[in-house]
mmCIF file of C-alpha atoms in Angstrom:
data_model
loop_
_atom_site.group_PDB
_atom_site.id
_atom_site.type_symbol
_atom_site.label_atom_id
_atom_site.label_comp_id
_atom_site.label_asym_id
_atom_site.label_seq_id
_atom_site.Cartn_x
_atom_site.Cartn_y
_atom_site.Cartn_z
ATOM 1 C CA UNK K 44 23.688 38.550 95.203
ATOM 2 C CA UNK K 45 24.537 35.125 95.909
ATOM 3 C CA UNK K 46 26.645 34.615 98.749
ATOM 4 C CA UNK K 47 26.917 30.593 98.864
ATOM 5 C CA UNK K 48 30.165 29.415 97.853
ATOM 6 C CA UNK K 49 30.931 25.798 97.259
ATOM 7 C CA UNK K 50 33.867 25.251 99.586
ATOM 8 C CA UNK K 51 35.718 26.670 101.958
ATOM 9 C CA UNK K 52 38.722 26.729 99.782
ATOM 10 C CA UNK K 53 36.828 28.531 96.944
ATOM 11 C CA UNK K 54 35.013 30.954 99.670
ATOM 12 C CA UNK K 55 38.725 32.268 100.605
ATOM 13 C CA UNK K 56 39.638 32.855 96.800
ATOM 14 C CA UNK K 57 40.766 35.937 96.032
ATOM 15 C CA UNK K 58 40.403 37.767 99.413
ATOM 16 C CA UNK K 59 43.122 36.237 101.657
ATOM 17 C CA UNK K 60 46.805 37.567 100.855
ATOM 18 C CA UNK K 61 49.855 37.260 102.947
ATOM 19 C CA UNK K 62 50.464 39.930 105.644
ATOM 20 C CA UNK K 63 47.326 40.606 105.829
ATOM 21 C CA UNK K 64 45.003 41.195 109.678
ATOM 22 C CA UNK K 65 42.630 38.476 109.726
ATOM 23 C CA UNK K 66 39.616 37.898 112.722
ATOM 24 C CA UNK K 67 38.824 34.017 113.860
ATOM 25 C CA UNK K 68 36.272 33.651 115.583
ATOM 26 C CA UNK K 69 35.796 31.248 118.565
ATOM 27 C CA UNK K 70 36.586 30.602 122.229
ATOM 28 C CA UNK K 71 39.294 27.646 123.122
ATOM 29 C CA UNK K 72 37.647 25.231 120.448
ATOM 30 C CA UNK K 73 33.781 25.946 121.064
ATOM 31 C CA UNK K 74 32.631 27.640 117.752
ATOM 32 C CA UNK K 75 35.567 27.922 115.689
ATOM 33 C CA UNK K 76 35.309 28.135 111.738
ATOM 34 C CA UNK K 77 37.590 24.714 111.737
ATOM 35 C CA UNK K 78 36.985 24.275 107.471
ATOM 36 C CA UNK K 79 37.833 27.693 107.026
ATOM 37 C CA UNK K 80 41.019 27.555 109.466
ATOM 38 C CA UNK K 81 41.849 24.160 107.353
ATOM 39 C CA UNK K 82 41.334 26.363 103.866
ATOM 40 C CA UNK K 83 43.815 29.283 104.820
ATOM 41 C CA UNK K 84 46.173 26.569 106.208
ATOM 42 C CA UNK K 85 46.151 24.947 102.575
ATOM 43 C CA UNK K 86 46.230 28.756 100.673
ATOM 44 C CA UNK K 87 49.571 29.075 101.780
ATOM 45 C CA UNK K 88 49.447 32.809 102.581
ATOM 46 C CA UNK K 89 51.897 33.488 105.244
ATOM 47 C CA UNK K 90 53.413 36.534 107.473
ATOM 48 C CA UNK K 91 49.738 36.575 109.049
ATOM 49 C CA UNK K 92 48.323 38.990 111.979
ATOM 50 C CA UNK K 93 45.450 36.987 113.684
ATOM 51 C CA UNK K 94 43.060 38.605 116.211
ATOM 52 C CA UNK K 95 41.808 35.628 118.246
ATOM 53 C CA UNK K 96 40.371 35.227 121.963
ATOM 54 C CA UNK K 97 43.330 32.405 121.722
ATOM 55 C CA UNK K 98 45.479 30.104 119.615
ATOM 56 C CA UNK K 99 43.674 26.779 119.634
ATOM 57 C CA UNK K 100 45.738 23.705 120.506
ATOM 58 C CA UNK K 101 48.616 21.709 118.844
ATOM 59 C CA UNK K 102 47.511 20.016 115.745
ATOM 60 C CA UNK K 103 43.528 21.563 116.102
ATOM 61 C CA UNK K 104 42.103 25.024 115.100
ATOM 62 C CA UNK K 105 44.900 27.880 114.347
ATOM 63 C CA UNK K 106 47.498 25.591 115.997
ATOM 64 C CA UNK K 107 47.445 24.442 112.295
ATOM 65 C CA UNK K 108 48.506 27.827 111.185
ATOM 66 C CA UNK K 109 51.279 28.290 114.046
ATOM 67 C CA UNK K 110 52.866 24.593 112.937
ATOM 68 C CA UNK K 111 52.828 25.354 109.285
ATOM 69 C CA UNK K 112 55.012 28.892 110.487
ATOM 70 C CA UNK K 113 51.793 31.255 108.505
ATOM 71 C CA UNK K 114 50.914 33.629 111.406
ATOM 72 C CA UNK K 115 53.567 36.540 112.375
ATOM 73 C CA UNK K 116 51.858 37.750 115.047
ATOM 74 C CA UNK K 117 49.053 36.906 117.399
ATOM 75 C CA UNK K 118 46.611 39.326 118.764
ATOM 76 C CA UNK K 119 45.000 37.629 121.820
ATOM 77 C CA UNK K 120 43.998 37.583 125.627
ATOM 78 C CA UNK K 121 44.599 33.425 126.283
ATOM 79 C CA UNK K 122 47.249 31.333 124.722
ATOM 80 C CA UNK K 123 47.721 28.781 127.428
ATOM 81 C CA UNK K 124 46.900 25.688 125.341
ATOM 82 C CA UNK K 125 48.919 25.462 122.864
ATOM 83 C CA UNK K 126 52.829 24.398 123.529
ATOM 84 C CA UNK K 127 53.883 25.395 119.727
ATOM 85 C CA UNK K 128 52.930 28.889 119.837
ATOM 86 C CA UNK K 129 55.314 28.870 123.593
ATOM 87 C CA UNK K 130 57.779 27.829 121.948
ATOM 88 C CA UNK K 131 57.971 29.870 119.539
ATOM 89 C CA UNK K 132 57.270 32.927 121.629
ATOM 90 C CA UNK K 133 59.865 32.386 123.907
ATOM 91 C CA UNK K 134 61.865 31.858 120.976
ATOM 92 C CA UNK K 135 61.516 34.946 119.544
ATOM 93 C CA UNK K 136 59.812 34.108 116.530
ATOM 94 C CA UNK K 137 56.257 34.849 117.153
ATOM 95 C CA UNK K 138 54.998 38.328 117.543
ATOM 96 C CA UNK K 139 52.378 38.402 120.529
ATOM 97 C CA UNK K 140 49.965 41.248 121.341
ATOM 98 C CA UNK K 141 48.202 40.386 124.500
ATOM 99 C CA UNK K 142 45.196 42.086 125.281
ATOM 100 C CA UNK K 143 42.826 41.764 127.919
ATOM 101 C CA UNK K 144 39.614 39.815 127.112
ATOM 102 C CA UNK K 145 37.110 42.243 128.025
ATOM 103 C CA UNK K 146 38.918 44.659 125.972
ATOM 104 C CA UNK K 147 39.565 42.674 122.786
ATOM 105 C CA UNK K 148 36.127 42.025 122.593
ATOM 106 C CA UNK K 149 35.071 45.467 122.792
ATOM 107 C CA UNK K 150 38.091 46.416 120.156
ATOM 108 C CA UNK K 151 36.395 44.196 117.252
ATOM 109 C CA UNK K 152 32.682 45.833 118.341
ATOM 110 C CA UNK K 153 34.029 49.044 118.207
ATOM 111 C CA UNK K 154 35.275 48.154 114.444
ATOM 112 C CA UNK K 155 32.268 46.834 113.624
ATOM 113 C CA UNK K 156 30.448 49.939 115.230
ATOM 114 C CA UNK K 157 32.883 52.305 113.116
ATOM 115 C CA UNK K 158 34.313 53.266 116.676
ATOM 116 C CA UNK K 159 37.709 54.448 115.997
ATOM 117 C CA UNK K 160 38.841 54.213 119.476
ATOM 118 C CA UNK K 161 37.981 53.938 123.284
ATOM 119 C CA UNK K 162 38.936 54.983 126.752
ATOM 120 C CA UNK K 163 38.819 51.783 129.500
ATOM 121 C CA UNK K 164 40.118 51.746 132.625
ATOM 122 C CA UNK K 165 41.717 47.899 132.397
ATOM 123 C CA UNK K 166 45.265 47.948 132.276
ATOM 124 C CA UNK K 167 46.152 50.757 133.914
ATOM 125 C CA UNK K 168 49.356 50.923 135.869
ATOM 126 C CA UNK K 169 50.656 47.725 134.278
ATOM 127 C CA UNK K 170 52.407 46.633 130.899
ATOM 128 C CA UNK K 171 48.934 47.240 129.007
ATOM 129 C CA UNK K 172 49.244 50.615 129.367
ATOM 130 C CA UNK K 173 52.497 51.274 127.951
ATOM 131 C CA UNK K 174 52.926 53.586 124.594
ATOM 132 C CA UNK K 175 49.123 54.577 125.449
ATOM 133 C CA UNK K 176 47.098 57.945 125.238
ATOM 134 C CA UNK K 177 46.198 58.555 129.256
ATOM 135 C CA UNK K 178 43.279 60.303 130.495
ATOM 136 C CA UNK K 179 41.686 61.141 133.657
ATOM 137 C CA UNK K 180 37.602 61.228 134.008
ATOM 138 C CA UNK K 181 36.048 61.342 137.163
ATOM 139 C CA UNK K 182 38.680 61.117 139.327
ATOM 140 C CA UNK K 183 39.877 57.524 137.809
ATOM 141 C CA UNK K 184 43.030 57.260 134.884
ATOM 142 C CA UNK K 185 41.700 55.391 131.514
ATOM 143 C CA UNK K 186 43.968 54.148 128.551
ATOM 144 C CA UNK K 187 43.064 55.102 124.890
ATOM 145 C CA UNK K 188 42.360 51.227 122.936
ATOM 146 C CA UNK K 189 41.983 51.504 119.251
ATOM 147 C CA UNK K 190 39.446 49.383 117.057
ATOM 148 C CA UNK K 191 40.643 46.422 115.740
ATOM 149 C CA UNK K 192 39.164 46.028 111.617
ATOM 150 C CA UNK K 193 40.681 42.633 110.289
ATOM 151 C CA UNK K 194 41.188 42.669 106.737
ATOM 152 C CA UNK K 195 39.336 39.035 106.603
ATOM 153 C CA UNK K 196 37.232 37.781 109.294
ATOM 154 C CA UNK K 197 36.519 34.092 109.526
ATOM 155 C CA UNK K 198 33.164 33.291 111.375
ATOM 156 C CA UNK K 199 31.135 29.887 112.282
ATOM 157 C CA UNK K 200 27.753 30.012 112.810
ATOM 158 C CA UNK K 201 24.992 27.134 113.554
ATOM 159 C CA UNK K 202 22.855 28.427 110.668
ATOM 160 C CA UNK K 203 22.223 31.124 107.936
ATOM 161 C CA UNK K 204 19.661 31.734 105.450
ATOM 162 C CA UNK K 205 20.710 32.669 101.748
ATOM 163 C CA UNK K 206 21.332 36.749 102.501
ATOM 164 C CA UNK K 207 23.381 35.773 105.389
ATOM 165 C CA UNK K 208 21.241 36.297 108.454
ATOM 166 C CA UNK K 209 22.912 34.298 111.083
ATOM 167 C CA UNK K 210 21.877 32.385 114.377
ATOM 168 C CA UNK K 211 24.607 31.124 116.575
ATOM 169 C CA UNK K 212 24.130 27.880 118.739
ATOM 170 C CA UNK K 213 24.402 28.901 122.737
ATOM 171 C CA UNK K 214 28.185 29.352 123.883
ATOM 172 C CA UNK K 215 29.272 28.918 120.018
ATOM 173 C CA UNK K 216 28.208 32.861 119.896
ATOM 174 C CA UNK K 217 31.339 33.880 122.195
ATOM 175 C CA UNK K 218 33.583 36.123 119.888
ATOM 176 C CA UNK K 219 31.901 35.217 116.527
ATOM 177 C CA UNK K 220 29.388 38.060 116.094
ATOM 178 C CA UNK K 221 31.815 40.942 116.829
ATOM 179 C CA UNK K 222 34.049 39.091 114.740
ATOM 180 C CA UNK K 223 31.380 39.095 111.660
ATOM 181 C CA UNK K 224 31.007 42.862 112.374
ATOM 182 C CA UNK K 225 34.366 43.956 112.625
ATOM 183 C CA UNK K 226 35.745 42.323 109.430
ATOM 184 C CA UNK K 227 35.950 44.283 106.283
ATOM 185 C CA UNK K 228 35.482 41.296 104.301
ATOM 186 C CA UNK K 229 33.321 38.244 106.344
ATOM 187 C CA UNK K 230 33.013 34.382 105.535
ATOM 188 C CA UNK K 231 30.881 32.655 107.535
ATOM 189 C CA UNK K 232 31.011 28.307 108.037
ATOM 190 C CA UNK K 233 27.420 27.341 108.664
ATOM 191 C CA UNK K 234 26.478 23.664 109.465
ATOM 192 C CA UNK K 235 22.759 24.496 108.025
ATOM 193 C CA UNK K 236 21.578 26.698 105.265
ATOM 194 C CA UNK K 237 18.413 27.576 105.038
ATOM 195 C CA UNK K 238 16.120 29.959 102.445
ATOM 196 C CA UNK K 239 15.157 33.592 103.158
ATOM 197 C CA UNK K 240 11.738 33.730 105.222
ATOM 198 C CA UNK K 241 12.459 30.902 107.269
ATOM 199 C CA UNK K 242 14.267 33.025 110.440
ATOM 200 C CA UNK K 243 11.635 34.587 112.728
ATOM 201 C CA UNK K 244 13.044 37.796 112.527
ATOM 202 C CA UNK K 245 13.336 38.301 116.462
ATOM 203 C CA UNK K 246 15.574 34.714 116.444
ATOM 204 C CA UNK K 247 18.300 36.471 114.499
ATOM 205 C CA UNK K 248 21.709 37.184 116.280
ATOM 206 C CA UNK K 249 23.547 39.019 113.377
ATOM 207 C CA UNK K 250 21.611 40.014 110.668
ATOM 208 C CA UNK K 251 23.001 39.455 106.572
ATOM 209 C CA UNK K 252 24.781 43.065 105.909
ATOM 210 C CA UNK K 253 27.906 42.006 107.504
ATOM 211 C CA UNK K 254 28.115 38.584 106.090
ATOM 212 C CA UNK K 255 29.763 39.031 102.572
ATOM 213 C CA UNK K 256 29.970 35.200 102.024
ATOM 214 C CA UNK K 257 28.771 31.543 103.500
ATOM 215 C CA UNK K 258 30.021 27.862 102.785
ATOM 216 C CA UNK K 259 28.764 25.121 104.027
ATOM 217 C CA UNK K 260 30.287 22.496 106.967
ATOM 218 C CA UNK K 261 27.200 19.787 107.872
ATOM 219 C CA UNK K 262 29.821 17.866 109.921
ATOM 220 C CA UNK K 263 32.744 19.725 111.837
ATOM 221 C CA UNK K 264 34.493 18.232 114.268
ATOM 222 C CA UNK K 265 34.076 19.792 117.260
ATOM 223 C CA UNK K 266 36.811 18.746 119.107
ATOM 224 C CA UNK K 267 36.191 19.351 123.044
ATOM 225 C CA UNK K 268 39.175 20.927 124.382
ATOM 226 C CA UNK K 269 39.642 19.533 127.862
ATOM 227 C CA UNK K 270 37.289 16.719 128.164
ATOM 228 C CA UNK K 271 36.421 16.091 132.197
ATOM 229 C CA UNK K 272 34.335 13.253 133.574
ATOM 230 C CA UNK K 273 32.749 12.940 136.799
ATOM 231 C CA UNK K 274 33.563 9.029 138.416
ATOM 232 C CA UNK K 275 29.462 7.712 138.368
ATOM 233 C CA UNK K 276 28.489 7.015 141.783
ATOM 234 C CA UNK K 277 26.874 3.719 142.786
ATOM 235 C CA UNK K 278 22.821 3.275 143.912
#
């Protein structure tokens, strides 16, 4: 089965439809699947739920998507950086599920885990915990938290060989392999590809049978999200 596509565009053909619950991986800009953000963008598809730790920045990452009006609703735990998707919050025309970090993450493993739900004790007693199953175990209150399975997940990865086995480079890892798992459908943007064999087996973060298809981007950007210098001291 050849899972190599020859663009991002063409990797998203056929599988992306408006309205539908997609995954992006990523944390603030540090491993996001920017070609495959840029591909959806251009698709057109629109009334969008996105999982996502966040909502990139104006002009970079799904900040694309909120300008161009394709996401309905967000499903996140930090949105702090990007002044279009305030505005149109607080505006009333952008859906927002906020979830706590810690729990969103465990939401997509749970998917990927075929974990239909979970009980956690975070966000209890404040507007988390609202409309939610409440138990008591061991003398402490828990809330029930569904899995999240996205329709479409998008993924970025350092490299893959051609079945899809995966390594992620250091804090590009973040949300990206629960992502991968959760997703009933998962395209991954490598910048390397390499053949089958060439992985030492141990070195692999997430191996191929989640990965249903890979394109390749040698070159992203990788825009730095808040860039901070230190003054260089004299001798």
């Amino acid at each position: 089965m050849n899972k190599i596509y020859p663009s991002a565009a063409v990797a998203l053909r056929g599988i992306v439809r408006d309205s539908q619950l997609l995954a992006v991986g990523g944390f603030g800009l540090c491993g996001i699947p920017e070609a495959l953000i840029d591909a959806l963008r251009d698709s057109g598809k629109k009334d969008l739920t996105v999982i996502s730790n966040n909502a990139g920045v104006d002009g970079f990452g799904l900040g694309k998507l909120l300008e161009s009006r394709q996401i309905k609703k967000m499903i996140s735990s930090y949105v702090g950086e990007n002044k279009e998707f305030e505005r149109q919050f607080l505006a009333g025309e952008l859906e927002l599920e906020f979830t706590p970090q810690g729990t969103l993450a465990e939401k997509l493993r749970a998917g990927g885990a075929g974990i239909p739900a979970f009980y956690v004790r975070t966000g209890v007693g404040t507007l988390v915990a609202q409309g939610k199953e409440s138990r008591v175990f061991d003398g402490h209150a828990y809330i029930l938290e569904h899995a999240l399975v996205p329709d479409v997940s998008l993924v970025k990865a350092y490299k893959a060989d051609r079945s899809g086995n995966l390594i992620f480079r250091r804090t590009a890892r973040n949300f990206n392999p629960a992502v991968a798992m959760a997703g009933k459908i998962t395209v991954v943007e490598v910048e390397e590809i390499v053949e089958n064999g060439s992985f030492d087996p141990d070195a692999v973060h997430l191996p191929g049978i989640y990965v249903n298809r890979i394109v390749l981007n040698a070159t992203p950007e990788k825009r730095i999200e808040k860039r901070t210098l230190s003054e260089k001291k004299g001798d």
